[in-house]
C-alpha positions as protocol buffer text, in pm:
chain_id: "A"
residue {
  index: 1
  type: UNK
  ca { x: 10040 y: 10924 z: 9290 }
}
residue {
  index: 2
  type: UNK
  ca { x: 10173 y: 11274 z: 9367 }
}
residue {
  index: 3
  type: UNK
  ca { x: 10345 y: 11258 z: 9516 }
}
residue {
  index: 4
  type: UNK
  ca { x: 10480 y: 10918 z: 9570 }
}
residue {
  index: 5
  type: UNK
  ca { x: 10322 y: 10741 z: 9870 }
}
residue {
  index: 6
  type: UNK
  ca { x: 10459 y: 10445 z: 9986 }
}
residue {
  index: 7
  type: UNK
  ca { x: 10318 y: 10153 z: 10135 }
}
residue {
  index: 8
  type: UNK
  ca { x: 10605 y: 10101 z: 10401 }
}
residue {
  index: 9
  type: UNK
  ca { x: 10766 y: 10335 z: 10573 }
}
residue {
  index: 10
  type: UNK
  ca { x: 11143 y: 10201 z: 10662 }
}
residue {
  index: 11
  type: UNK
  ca { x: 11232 y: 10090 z: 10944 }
}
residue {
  index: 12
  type: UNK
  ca { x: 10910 y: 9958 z: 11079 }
}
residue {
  index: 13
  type: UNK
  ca { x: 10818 y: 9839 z: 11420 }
}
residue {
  index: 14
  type: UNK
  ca { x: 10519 y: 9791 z: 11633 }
}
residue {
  index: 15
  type: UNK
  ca { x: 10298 y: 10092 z: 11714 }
}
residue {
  index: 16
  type: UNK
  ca { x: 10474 y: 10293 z: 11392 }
}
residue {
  index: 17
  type: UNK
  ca { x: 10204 y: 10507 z: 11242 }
}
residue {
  index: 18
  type: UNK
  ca { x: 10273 y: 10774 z: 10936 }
}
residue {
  index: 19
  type: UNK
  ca { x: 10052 y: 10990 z: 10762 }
}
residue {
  index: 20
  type: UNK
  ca { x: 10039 y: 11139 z: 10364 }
}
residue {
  index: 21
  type: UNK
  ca { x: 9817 y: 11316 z: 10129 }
}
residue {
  index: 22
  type: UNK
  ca { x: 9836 y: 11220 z: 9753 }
}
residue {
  index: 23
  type: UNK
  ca { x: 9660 y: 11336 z: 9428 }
}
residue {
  index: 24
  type: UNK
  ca { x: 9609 y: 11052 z: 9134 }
}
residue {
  index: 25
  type: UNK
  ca { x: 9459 y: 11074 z: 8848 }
}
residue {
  index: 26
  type: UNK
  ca { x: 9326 y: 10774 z: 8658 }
}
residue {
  index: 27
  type: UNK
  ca { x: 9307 y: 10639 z: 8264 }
}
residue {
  index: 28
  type: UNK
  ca { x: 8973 y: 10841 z: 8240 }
}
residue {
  index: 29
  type: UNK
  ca { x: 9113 y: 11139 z: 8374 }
}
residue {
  index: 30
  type: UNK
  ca { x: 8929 y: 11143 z: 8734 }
}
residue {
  index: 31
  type: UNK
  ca { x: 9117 y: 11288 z: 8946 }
}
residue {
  index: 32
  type: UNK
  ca { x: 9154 y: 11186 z: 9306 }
}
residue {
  index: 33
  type: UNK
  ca { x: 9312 y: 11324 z: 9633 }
}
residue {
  index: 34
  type: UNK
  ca { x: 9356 y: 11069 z: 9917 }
}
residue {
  index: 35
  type: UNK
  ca { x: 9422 y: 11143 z: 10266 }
}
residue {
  index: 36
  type: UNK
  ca { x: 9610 y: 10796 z: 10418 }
}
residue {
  index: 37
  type: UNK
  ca { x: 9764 y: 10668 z: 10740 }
}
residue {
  index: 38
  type: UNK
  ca { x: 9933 y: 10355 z: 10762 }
}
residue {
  index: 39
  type: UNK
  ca { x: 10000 y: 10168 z: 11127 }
}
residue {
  index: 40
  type: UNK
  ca { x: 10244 y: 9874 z: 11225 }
}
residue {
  index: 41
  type: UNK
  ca { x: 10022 y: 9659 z: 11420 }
}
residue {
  index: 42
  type: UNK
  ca { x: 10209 y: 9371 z: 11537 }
}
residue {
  index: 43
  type: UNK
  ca { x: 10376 y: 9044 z: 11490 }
}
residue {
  index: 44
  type: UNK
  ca { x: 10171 y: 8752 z: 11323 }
}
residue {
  index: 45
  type: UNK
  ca { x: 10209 y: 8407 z: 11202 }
}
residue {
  index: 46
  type: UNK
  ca { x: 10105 y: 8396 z: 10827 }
}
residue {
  index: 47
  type: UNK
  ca { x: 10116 y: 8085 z: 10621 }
}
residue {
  index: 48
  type: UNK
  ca { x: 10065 y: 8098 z: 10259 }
}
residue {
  index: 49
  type: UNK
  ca { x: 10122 y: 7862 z: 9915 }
}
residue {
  index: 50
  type: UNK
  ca { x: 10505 y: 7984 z: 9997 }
}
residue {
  index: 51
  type: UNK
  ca { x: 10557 y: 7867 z: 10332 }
}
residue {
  index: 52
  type: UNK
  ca { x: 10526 y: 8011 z: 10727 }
}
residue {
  index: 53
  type: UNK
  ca { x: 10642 y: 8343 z: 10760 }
}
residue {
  index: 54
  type: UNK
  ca { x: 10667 y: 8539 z: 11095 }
}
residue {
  index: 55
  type: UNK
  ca { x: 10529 y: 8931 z: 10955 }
}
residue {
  index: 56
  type: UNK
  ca { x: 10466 y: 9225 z: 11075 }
}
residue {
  index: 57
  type: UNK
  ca { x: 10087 y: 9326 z: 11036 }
}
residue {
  index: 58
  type: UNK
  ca { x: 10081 y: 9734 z: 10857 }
}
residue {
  index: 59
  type: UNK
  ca { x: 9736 y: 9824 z: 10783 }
}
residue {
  index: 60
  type: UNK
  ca { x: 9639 y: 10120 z: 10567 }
}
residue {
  index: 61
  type: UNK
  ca { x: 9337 y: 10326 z: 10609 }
}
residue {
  index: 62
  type: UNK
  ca { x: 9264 y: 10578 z: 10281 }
}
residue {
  index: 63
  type: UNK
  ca { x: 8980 y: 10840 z: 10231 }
}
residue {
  index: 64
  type: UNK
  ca { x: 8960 y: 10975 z: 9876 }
}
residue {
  index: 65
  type: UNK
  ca { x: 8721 y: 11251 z: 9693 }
}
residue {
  index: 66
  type: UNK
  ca { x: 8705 y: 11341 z: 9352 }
}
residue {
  index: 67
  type: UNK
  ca { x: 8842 y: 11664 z: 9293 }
}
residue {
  index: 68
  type: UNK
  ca { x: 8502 y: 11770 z: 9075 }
}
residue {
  index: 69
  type: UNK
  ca { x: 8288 y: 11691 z: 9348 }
}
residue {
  index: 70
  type: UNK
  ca { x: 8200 y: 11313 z: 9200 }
}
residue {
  index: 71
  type: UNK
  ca { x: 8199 y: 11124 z: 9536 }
}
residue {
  index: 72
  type: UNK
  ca { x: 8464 y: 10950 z: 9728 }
}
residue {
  index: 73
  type: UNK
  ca { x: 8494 y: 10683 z: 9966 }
}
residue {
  index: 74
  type: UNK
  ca { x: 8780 y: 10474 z: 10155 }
}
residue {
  index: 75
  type: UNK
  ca { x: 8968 y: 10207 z: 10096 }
}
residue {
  index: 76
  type: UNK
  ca { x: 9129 y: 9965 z: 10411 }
}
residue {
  index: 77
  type: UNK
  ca { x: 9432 y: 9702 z: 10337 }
}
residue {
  index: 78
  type: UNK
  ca { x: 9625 y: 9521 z: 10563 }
}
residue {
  index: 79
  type: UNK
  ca { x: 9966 y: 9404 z: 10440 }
}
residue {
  index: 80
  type: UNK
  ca { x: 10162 y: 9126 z: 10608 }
}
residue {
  index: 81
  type: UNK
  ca { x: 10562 y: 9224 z: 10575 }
}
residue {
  index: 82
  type: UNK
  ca { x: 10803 y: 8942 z: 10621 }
}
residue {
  index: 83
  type: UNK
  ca { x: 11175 y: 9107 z: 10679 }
}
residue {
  index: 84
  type: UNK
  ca { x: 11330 y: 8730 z: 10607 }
}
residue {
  index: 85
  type: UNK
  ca { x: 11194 y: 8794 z: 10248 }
}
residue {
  index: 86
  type: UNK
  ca { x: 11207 y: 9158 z: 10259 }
}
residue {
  index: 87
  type: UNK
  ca { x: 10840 y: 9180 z: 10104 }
}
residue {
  index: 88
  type: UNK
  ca { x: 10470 y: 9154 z: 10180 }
}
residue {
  index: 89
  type: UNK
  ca { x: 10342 y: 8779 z: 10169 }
}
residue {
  index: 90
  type: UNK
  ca { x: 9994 y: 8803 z: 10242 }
}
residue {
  index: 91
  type: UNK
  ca { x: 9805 y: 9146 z: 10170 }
}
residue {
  index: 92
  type: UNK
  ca { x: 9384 y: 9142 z: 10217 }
}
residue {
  index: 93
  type: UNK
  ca { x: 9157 y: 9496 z: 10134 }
}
């Protein structure tokens, strides 16, 4: 991506929204620019294989076109970020 985009934007809490464009480019050489916005939706109770973990809920909402006119589309992911483990623990797109 360029440039960068990151998934989290530090610190987070509820209601937190940020916004970024980004250009990538993949193995084949399509070439991609993204429009994305990111919000902290709440607290949730996740359990997975590594235990119970309370996490904030950041979903992501992307819109991408090929530069040469090829198509696009959008992409959604929600990410489950436990500060206790200083990671995501559960993400679903």
């Amino acid at each position: 991506m360029r440039p960068h985009y990151p998934n989290f934007s530090f610190p987070l809490w509820v209601g937190k929204t940020w916004q970024g464009k980004y250009r990538t480019t993949r193995g084949d050489g399509k070439v991609f620019d993204s429009d994305r916005s990111v919000t902290v939706e709440g607290w949730e109770e996740v359990t997975v294989p590594a235990g119970r973990f309370k996490a904030l809920k950041v979903s992501s909402l992307t819109y991408y076109r090929r530069v040469d006119g090829g198509g696009g589309g959008r992409i959604v992911f929600n990410y489950w970020y436990a500060p206790e483990v200083g990671r995501p623990v559960r993400i679903e797109d």
